[in-house]
Amino acid sequence: MGMKDLLRSILIEPGAKCRLSEYDPEDISLCSSKEAAQEDIAKDITRLAKLQEMLYAEDRRSVLIILQAMDAGGKDGTIKHVMSGLNPQGCEVTSFKVPSAEEADHDFLWRIHKAVPRRGNIGIFNRSHYEDVLVVRVHNLVPREVWKERYDQINRFEKLLSEMSVVILKFFLHISKEEQRKRFQERLKDPSKNWKFSELDLKERELWEDYQAAYEDALSKCSTEWAPWYVIPANHKWYRNWSVARTIVDTLESLKLSFPVARTDLSKIQIK
Ligand code: ADP
């Protein structure tokens, strides 16, 4: 299966209305088997390491990868697997939690802007400014008039970043409500996963439909040419990792990265 088929199945076309019911979280249709996926992933992890090195050496652009999902959607697992080949020196992961008092005293993009990867680096956001139109909207943490404006504000902010050579990719890891139930159940059963269980997550689960609606709006209003949203079928972890890795590698390859050429004639230099 080619990259075009994958993109067609996961990309939200800018301006298109996203209906999550049209995206099957169980989908595994573009990869022949789990084994084939694992082979591809291994290759992509190696490629990603090479591409990161060139991005770092070039020192002109940066890459921002945004991960959003319902609880137990697999953000942590995606970071752990897909980014496993990256050089920590050129890579930063930022997890966004409930805003601190200082963060809450600023505009909602303040803490986000500070975490944008520097030139040459890859930045990964585990949650992001999208929380400000998701949890904030679902729980009415600010009035409707305030969050309603944020879609446009986000688009303009991301446009500014892209004009400053930040390449942005946004992934929504799409799981079904039943899959979330299974994963929560697993957290209860497996002692090594107990720490991940939180009763608060069960409260959020009751708001599943509200969250899906909020996600649909965010994905519809904020998928742009300069910062596209991808809906990743995420019930199967191997397919999720495969799709995310394929998309990141394909995007980085399209940047036509290369190692900078020496400005002077190195052949004349002698090291004594
Ligand atoms: P995670 O679930 O990402 O592993 P946590 O369990 O610490 O990490 O959850 C972080 C919490 O912070 C989530 O409940 C999320 O909704 C919340 N959060 C993140 N950003 C905001 C925000 N801007 N406003 C309110 N809550 C937020």
mmCIF file of C-alpha atoms and ligand atoms in Angstrom:
data_model
loop_
_atom_site.group_PDB
_atom_site.id
_atom_site.type_symbol
_atom_site.label_atom_id
_atom_site.label_comp_id
_atom_site.label_asym_id
_atom_site.label_seq_id
_atom_site.Cartn_x
_atom_site.Cartn_y
_atom_site.Cartn_z
ATOM 1 C CA MET A 1 0.000 0.000 0.000
ATOM 2 C CA GLY A 2 1.279 3.404 -0.887
ATOM 3 C CA MET A 3 1.592 6.531 1.164
ATOM 4 C CA LYS A 4 -1.170 8.171 -0.875
ATOM 5 C CA ASP A 5 -3.708 5.585 0.316
ATOM 6 C CA LEU A 6 -2.647 6.068 3.905
ATOM 7 C CA LEU A 7 -2.888 9.859 3.687
ATOM 8 C CA ARG A 8 -6.267 9.619 1.996
ATOM 9 C CA SER A 9 -7.547 7.524 4.867
ATOM 10 C CA ILE A 10 -6.209 9.624 7.770
ATOM 11 C CA LEU A 11 -5.828 13.246 6.624
ATOM 12 C CA ILE A 12 -8.585 15.716 7.396
ATOM 13 C CA GLU A 13 -8.753 17.828 4.239
ATOM 14 C CA PRO A 14 -8.501 21.514 5.180
ATOM 15 C CA GLY A 15 -12.025 22.929 5.299
ATOM 16 C CA ALA A 16 -13.712 19.512 5.375
ATOM 17 C CA LYS A 17 -16.129 18.572 8.118
ATOM 18 C CA CYS A 18 -14.768 15.690 10.173
ATOM 19 C CA ARG A 19 -17.245 13.082 11.385
ATOM 20 C CA LEU A 20 -15.478 10.652 13.645
ATOM 21 C CA SER A 21 -18.133 7.999 13.050
ATOM 22 C CA GLU A 22 -16.715 7.760 9.528
ATOM 23 C CA TYR A 23 -13.305 6.781 10.900
ATOM 24 C CA ASP A 24 -13.095 3.203 12.137
ATOM 25 C CA PRO A 25 -10.739 2.912 15.136
ATOM 26 C CA GLU A 26 -10.425 -0.808 14.285
ATOM 27 C CA ASP A 27 -9.137 -0.121 10.779
ATOM 28 C CA ILE A 28 -6.044 -2.105 9.765
ATOM 29 C CA SER A 29 -6.849 -2.223 6.069
ATOM 30 C CA LEU A 30 -3.713 -0.628 4.647
ATOM 31 C CA CYS A 31 -1.182 -2.980 6.127
ATOM 32 C CA SER A 32 -1.034 -6.657 5.172
ATOM 33 C CA SER A 33 -0.105 -7.983 8.625
ATOM 34 C CA LYS A 34 1.236 -7.082 12.034
ATOM 35 C CA GLU A 35 4.597 -8.599 11.075
ATOM 36 C CA ALA A 36 4.807 -6.475 7.925
ATOM 37 C CA ALA A 37 3.936 -3.419 9.992
ATOM 38 C CA GLN A 38 6.682 -4.185 12.477
ATOM 39 C CA GLU A 39 9.224 -4.501 9.678
ATOM 40 C CA ASP A 40 8.120 -1.146 8.264
ATOM 41 C CA ILE A 41 8.252 0.469 11.695
ATOM 42 C CA ALA A 42 11.788 -0.772 12.287
ATOM 43 C CA LYS A 43 12.846 0.708 8.929
ATOM 44 C CA ASP A 44 11.064 3.968 9.669
ATOM 45 C CA ILE A 45 12.708 4.307 13.064
ATOM 46 C CA THR A 46 16.107 3.994 11.389
ATOM 47 C CA ARG A 47 15.112 6.487 8.700
ATOM 48 C CA LEU A 48 13.799 8.883 11.292
ATOM 49 C CA ALA A 49 17.140 8.850 13.089
ATOM 50 C CA LYS A 50 18.916 9.783 9.847
ATOM 51 C CA LEU A 51 16.390 12.491 9.020
ATOM 52 C CA GLN A 52 16.678 13.925 12.514
ATOM 53 C CA GLU A 53 20.429 14.130 12.131
ATOM 54 C CA MET A 54 20.045 16.106 8.910
ATOM 55 C CA LEU A 55 17.407 18.363 10.451
ATOM 56 C CA TYR A 56 19.804 19.078 13.310
ATOM 57 C CA ALA A 57 22.781 19.631 11.004
ATOM 58 C CA GLU A 58 20.789 21.885 8.688
ATOM 59 C CA ASP A 59 19.659 23.959 11.686
ATOM 60 C CA ARG A 60 17.041 25.890 9.698
ATOM 61 C CA ARG A 61 13.746 24.251 10.497
ATOM 62 C CA SER A 62 12.102 22.412 13.369
ATOM 63 C CA VAL A 63 9.385 19.789 13.559
ATOM 64 C CA LEU A 64 6.466 19.850 15.975
ATOM 65 C CA ILE A 65 4.452 16.672 16.510
ATOM 66 C CA ILE A 66 1.210 17.099 18.437
ATOM 67 C CA LEU A 67 -0.498 14.093 20.022
ATOM 68 C CA GLN A 68 -4.053 14.215 21.288
ATOM 69 C CA ALA A 69 -6.318 11.372 22.363
ATOM 70 C CA MET A 70 -8.990 10.297 24.791
ATOM 71 C CA ASP A 71 -7.626 8.783 28.030
ATOM 72 C CA ALA A 72 -5.826 5.492 27.331
ATOM 73 C CA GLY A 73 -5.678 6.448 23.663
ATOM 74 C CA GLY A 74 -1.978 5.593 23.457
ATOM 75 C CA LYS A 75 -0.093 8.895 23.440
ATOM 76 C CA ASP A 76 2.587 7.570 25.769
ATOM 77 C CA GLY A 77 2.989 4.297 23.865
ATOM 78 C CA THR A 78 3.260 6.124 20.546
ATOM 79 C CA ILE A 79 6.012 8.363 21.890
ATOM 80 C CA LYS A 80 7.844 5.397 23.407
ATOM 81 C CA HIS A 81 7.790 3.293 20.231
ATOM 82 C CA VAL A 82 7.881 5.680 17.297
ATOM 83 C CA MET A 83 10.441 8.049 18.805
ATOM 84 C CA SER A 84 12.680 5.297 20.195
ATOM 85 C CA GLY A 85 15.424 5.874 17.613
ATOM 86 C CA LEU A 86 15.718 9.613 18.089
ATOM 87 C CA ASN A 87 18.792 11.252 19.520
ATOM 88 C CA PRO A 88 17.642 12.785 22.831
ATOM 89 C CA GLN A 89 19.916 15.744 22.140
ATOM 90 C CA GLY A 90 17.729 16.983 19.291
ATOM 91 C CA CYS A 91 14.368 16.080 20.727
ATOM 92 C CA GLU A 92 12.088 17.454 23.442
ATOM 93 C CA VAL A 93 8.836 16.020 24.789
ATOM 94 C CA THR A 94 6.467 18.377 26.586
ATOM 95 C CA SER A 95 3.420 17.112 28.489
ATOM 96 C CA PHE A 96 0.752 19.703 29.124
ATOM 97 C CA LYS A 97 -1.139 19.357 32.386
ATOM 98 C CA VAL A 98 -3.718 21.534 34.117
ATOM 99 C CA PRO A 99 -2.242 25.054 33.791
ATOM 100 C CA SER A 100 -0.236 26.299 36.762
ATOM 101 C CA ALA A 101 -1.257 29.550 38.446
ATOM 102 C CA GLU A 102 1.363 31.387 36.416
ATOM 103 C CA GLU A 103 0.270 29.801 33.145
ATOM 104 C CA ALA A 104 -3.380 30.510 33.896
ATOM 105 C CA ASP A 105 -2.517 34.201 34.349
ATOM 106 C CA HIS A 106 -1.386 34.398 30.715
ATOM 107 C CA ASP A 107 -3.078 33.811 27.380
ATOM 108 C CA PHE A 108 -3.610 30.121 26.602
ATOM 109 C CA LEU A 109 -0.848 30.002 23.998
ATOM 110 C CA TRP A 110 1.858 31.434 26.233
ATOM 111 C CA ARG A 111 3.041 28.134 27.691
ATOM 112 C CA ILE A 112 2.706 26.472 24.308
ATOM 113 C CA HIS A 113 4.827 29.019 22.472
ATOM 114 C CA LYS A 114 7.615 28.631 25.007
ATOM 115 C CA ALA A 115 7.717 24.879 24.383
ATOM 116 C CA VAL A 116 7.940 25.065 20.560
ATOM 117 C CA PRO A 117 11.074 23.196 19.427
ATOM 118 C CA ARG A 118 14.084 25.288 18.574
ATOM 119 C CA ARG A 119 15.617 25.225 15.092
ATOM 120 C CA GLY A 120 17.035 21.835 14.238
ATOM 121 C CA ASN A 121 14.972 20.029 16.855
ATOM 122 C CA ILE A 122 11.967 17.744 16.938
ATOM 123 C CA GLY A 123 9.390 18.639 19.579
ATOM 124 C CA ILE A 124 6.627 16.331 20.735
ATOM 125 C CA PHE A 125 3.578 17.646 22.530
ATOM 126 C CA ASN A 126 1.787 15.150 24.763
ATOM 127 C CA ARG A 127 -1.484 17.146 24.861
ATOM 128 C CA SER A 128 -1.313 20.713 23.673
ATOM 129 C CA HIS A 129 -3.182 23.986 23.150
ATOM 130 C CA TYR A 130 -6.035 21.822 21.844
ATOM 131 C CA GLU A 131 -6.918 21.071 25.478
ATOM 132 C CA ASP A 132 -8.162 24.651 25.526
ATOM 133 C CA VAL A 133 -10.940 23.720 23.092
ATOM 134 C CA LEU A 134 -11.437 20.182 24.468
ATOM 135 C CA VAL A 135 -11.419 19.737 28.263
ATOM 136 C CA VAL A 136 -11.999 23.462 28.678
ATOM 137 C CA ARG A 137 -15.035 23.358 26.398
ATOM 138 C CA VAL A 138 -16.475 20.133 27.789
ATOM 139 C CA HIS A 139 -16.226 21.419 31.374
ATOM 140 C CA ASN A 140 -17.168 25.031 30.625
ATOM 141 C CA LEU A 141 -13.940 26.233 32.202
ATOM 142 C CA VAL A 142 -14.283 29.463 30.222
ATOM 143 C CA PRO A 143 -17.424 30.905 28.610
ATOM 144 C CA ARG A 144 -18.403 29.771 25.114
ATOM 145 C CA GLU A 145 -17.557 33.221 23.658
ATOM 146 C CA VAL A 146 -13.989 32.710 24.812
ATOM 147 C CA TRP A 147 -13.311 29.159 23.536
ATOM 148 C CA LYS A 148 -15.214 29.808 20.291
ATOM 149 C CA GLU A 149 -12.576 32.334 19.246
ATOM 150 C CA ARG A 150 -9.753 29.938 19.966
ATOM 151 C CA TYR A 151 -10.019 27.883 16.766
ATOM 152 C CA ASP A 152 -9.116 30.939 14.747
ATOM 153 C CA GLN A 153 -6.491 31.995 17.238
ATOM 154 C CA ILE A 154 -4.937 28.529 17.034
ATOM 155 C CA ASN A 155 -4.910 28.599 13.221
ATOM 156 C CA ARG A 156 -3.221 31.988 13.202
ATOM 157 C CA PHE A 157 -0.702 30.900 15.827
ATOM 158 C CA GLU A 158 0.162 27.737 13.914
ATOM 159 C CA LYS A 159 0.434 29.785 10.719
ATOM 160 C CA LEU A 160 2.962 32.064 12.402
ATOM 161 C CA LEU A 161 4.973 29.046 13.518
ATOM 162 C CA SER A 162 4.930 27.557 10.044
ATOM 163 C CA GLU A 163 6.116 30.869 8.586
ATOM 164 C CA MET A 164 8.968 30.654 11.075
ATOM 165 C CA SER A 165 9.927 27.237 9.632
ATOM 166 C CA VAL A 166 8.207 25.023 12.176
ATOM 167 C CA VAL A 167 6.792 21.970 10.404
ATOM 168 C CA ILE A 168 3.645 20.899 12.253
ATOM 169 C CA LEU A 169 1.939 17.494 12.291
ATOM 170 C CA LYS A 170 -1.076 16.747 14.471
ATOM 171 C CA PHE A 171 -2.274 13.254 15.329
ATOM 172 C CA PHE A 172 -5.554 12.331 16.943
ATOM 173 C CA LEU A 173 -5.240 8.756 18.199
ATOM 174 C CA HIS A 174 -8.746 7.472 17.660
ATOM 175 C CA ILE A 175 -9.907 4.623 19.932
ATOM 176 C CA SER A 176 -13.419 3.300 20.469
ATOM 177 C CA LYS A 177 -15.241 3.581 23.764
ATOM 178 C CA GLU A 178 -15.111 -0.199 24.073
ATOM 179 C CA GLU A 179 -11.345 -0.196 23.568
ATOM 180 C CA GLN A 180 -11.011 2.419 26.308
ATOM 181 C CA ARG A 181 -13.042 0.151 28.600
ATOM 182 C CA LYS A 182 -10.668 -2.738 27.892
ATOM 183 C CA ARG A 183 -7.599 -0.607 28.538
ATOM 184 C CA PHE A 184 -8.991 0.753 31.818
ATOM 185 C CA GLN A 185 -9.839 -2.811 32.822
ATOM 186 C CA GLU A 186 -6.263 -3.821 32.064
ATOM 187 C CA ARG A 187 -4.996 -1.012 34.292
ATOM 188 C CA LEU A 188 -7.055 -2.396 37.145
ATOM 189 C CA LYS A 189 -5.938 -5.971 36.598
ATOM 190 C CA ASP A 190 -2.227 -5.630 35.869
ATOM 191 C CA PRO A 191 -0.231 -4.486 38.939
ATOM 192 C CA SER A 192 2.380 -2.898 36.675
ATOM 193 C CA LYS A 193 -0.379 -0.725 35.200
ATOM 194 C CA ASN A 194 -2.259 0.110 38.415
ATOM 195 C CA TRP A 195 -0.442 3.428 38.683
ATOM 196 C CA LYS A 196 -2.018 4.574 35.434
ATOM 197 C CA PHE A 197 -5.535 4.101 36.748
ATOM 198 C CA SER A 198 -7.384 7.148 37.956
ATOM 199 C CA GLU A 199 -10.984 7.395 39.068
ATOM 200 C CA LEU A 200 -11.065 10.807 37.480
ATOM 201 C CA ASP A 201 -10.659 9.093 34.099
ATOM 202 C CA LEU A 202 -13.955 7.294 34.729
ATOM 203 C CA LYS A 203 -15.687 10.630 35.237
ATOM 204 C CA GLU A 204 -14.282 11.849 31.922
ATOM 205 C CA ARG A 205 -15.432 8.625 30.258
ATOM 206 C CA GLU A 206 -19.020 9.569 31.103
ATOM 207 C CA LEU A 207 -18.501 12.637 28.931
ATOM 208 C CA TRP A 208 -17.345 10.556 25.947
ATOM 209 C CA GLU A 209 -19.918 12.001 23.512
ATOM 210 C CA ASP A 210 -19.146 15.601 24.500
ATOM 211 C CA TYR A 211 -15.463 14.971 23.951
ATOM 212 C CA GLN A 212 -16.057 13.363 20.553
ATOM 213 C CA ALA A 213 -18.076 16.420 19.503
ATOM 214 C CA ALA A 214 -15.357 18.760 20.745
ATOM 215 C CA TYR A 215 -12.742 16.722 18.859
ATOM 216 C CA GLU A 216 -14.805 16.833 15.672
ATOM 217 C CA ASP A 217 -14.901 20.620 15.849
ATOM 218 C CA ALA A 218 -11.200 20.959 16.580
ATOM 219 C CA LEU A 219 -10.294 18.599 13.737
ATOM 220 C CA SER A 220 -12.693 20.278 11.300
ATOM 221 C CA LYS A 221 -11.784 23.861 12.100
ATOM 222 C CA CYS A 222 -8.047 23.464 12.630
ATOM 223 C CA SER A 223 -6.815 21.125 9.905
ATOM 224 C CA THR A 224 -4.910 23.472 7.632
ATOM 225 C CA GLU A 225 -2.367 23.204 4.866
ATOM 226 C CA TRP A 226 0.290 24.456 7.250
ATOM 227 C CA ALA A 227 -0.732 22.231 10.180
ATOM 228 C CA PRO A 228 -2.765 19.192 9.096
ATOM 229 C CA TRP A 229 -4.702 16.902 11.422
ATOM 230 C CA TYR A 230 -4.485 13.148 10.983
ATOM 231 C CA VAL A 231 -7.015 10.735 12.503
ATOM 232 C CA ILE A 232 -5.125 7.587 13.419
ATOM 233 C CA PRO A 233 -7.025 4.311 13.865
ATOM 234 C CA ALA A 234 -5.657 3.422 17.293
ATOM 235 C CA ASN A 235 -7.439 0.349 18.623
ATOM 236 C CA HIS A 236 -4.538 -1.743 17.309
ATOM 237 C CA LYS A 237 -1.282 -0.426 18.698
ATOM 238 C CA TRP A 238 0.854 -1.819 15.875
ATOM 239 C CA TYR A 239 -1.320 -0.139 13.218
ATOM 240 C CA ARG A 240 -1.300 3.117 15.178
ATOM 241 C CA ASN A 241 2.505 3.085 15.434
ATOM 242 C CA TRP A 242 2.821 2.115 11.794
ATOM 243 C CA SER A 243 0.576 4.960 10.555
ATOM 244 C CA VAL A 244 2.199 7.591 12.748
ATOM 245 C CA ALA A 245 5.745 6.511 11.853
ATOM 246 C CA ARG A 246 4.917 6.357 8.123
ATOM 247 C CA THR A 247 3.389 9.840 8.207
ATOM 248 C CA ILE A 248 6.265 11.440 10.107
ATOM 249 C CA VAL A 249 8.903 9.853 7.868
ATOM 250 C CA ASP A 250 7.015 10.810 4.715
ATOM 251 C CA THR A 251 6.691 14.419 5.903
ATOM 252 C CA LEU A 252 10.364 14.673 6.829
ATOM 253 C CA GLU A 253 11.387 13.149 3.512
ATOM 254 C CA SER A 254 9.311 15.743 1.687
ATOM 255 C CA LEU A 255 11.436 18.477 3.313
ATOM 256 C CA LYS A 256 14.389 17.413 1.147
ATOM 257 C CA LEU A 257 16.808 17.676 4.024
ATOM 258 C CA SER A 258 20.500 17.423 3.375
ATOM 259 C CA PHE A 259 23.745 17.830 5.262
ATOM 260 C CA PRO A 260 25.124 21.360 4.843
ATOM 261 C CA VAL A 261 28.038 21.578 2.404
ATOM 262 C CA ALA A 262 31.311 23.018 3.630
ATOM 263 C CA ARG A 263 31.858 26.672 2.781
ATOM 264 C CA THR A 264 35.581 26.299 2.410
ATOM 265 C CA ASP A 265 37.697 23.789 0.537
ATOM 266 C CA LEU A 266 38.222 21.151 3.187
ATOM 267 C CA SER A 267 40.695 19.233 1.060
ATOM 268 C CA LYS A 268 43.298 21.945 1.751
ATOM 269 C CA ILE A 269 43.014 21.641 5.503
ATOM 270 C CA GLN A 270 45.695 19.656 7.247
ATOM 271 C CA ILE A 271 45.386 18.524 10.792
ATOM 272 C CA LYS A 272 48.756 18.546 12.459
HETATM 273 P P1 ADP B 1 -1.980 12.305 30.768
HETATM 274 O O1 ADP B 1 -3.417 11.878 30.913
HETATM 275 O O2 ADP B 1 -1.762 13.192 29.569
HETATM 276 O O3 ADP B 1 -1.017 11.157 30.816
HETATM 277 P P2 ADP B 1 -2.415 13.554 33.314
HETATM 278 O O4 ADP B 1 -3.134 12.349 33.813
HETATM 279 O O5 ADP B 1 -1.502 14.291 34.237
HETATM 280 O O6 ADP B 1 -1.586 13.209 32.014
HETATM 281 O O7 ADP B 1 -3.531 14.532 32.735
HETATM 282 C C1 ADP B 1 -3.284 15.834 32.429
HETATM 283 C C2 ADP B 1 -4.582 16.565 32.654
HETATM 284 O O8 ADP B 1 -4.394 17.941 32.408
HETATM 285 C C3 ADP B 1 -5.689 16.093 31.753
HETATM 286 O O9 ADP B 1 -6.828 15.778 32.485
HETATM 287 C C4 ADP B 1 -5.949 17.294 30.861
HETATM 288 O O10 ADP B 1 -7.281 17.396 30.448
HETATM 289 C C5 ADP B 1 -5.529 18.430 31.763
HETATM 290 N N1 ADP B 1 -5.206 19.638 31.015
HETATM 291 C C6 ADP B 1 -4.258 19.813 30.089
HETATM 292 N N2 ADP B 1 -4.296 21.044 29.568
HETATM 293 C C7 ADP B 1 -5.316 21.681 30.185
HETATM 294 C C8 ADP B 1 -5.863 22.976 30.079
HETATM 295 N N3 ADP B 1 -5.374 23.878 29.222
HETATM 296 N N4 ADP B 1 -6.902 23.295 30.865
HETATM 297 C C9 ADP B 1 -7.409 22.388 31.744
HETATM 298 N N5 ADP B 1 -6.938 21.140 31.878
HETATM 299 C C10 ADP B 1 -5.905 20.787 31.115
#
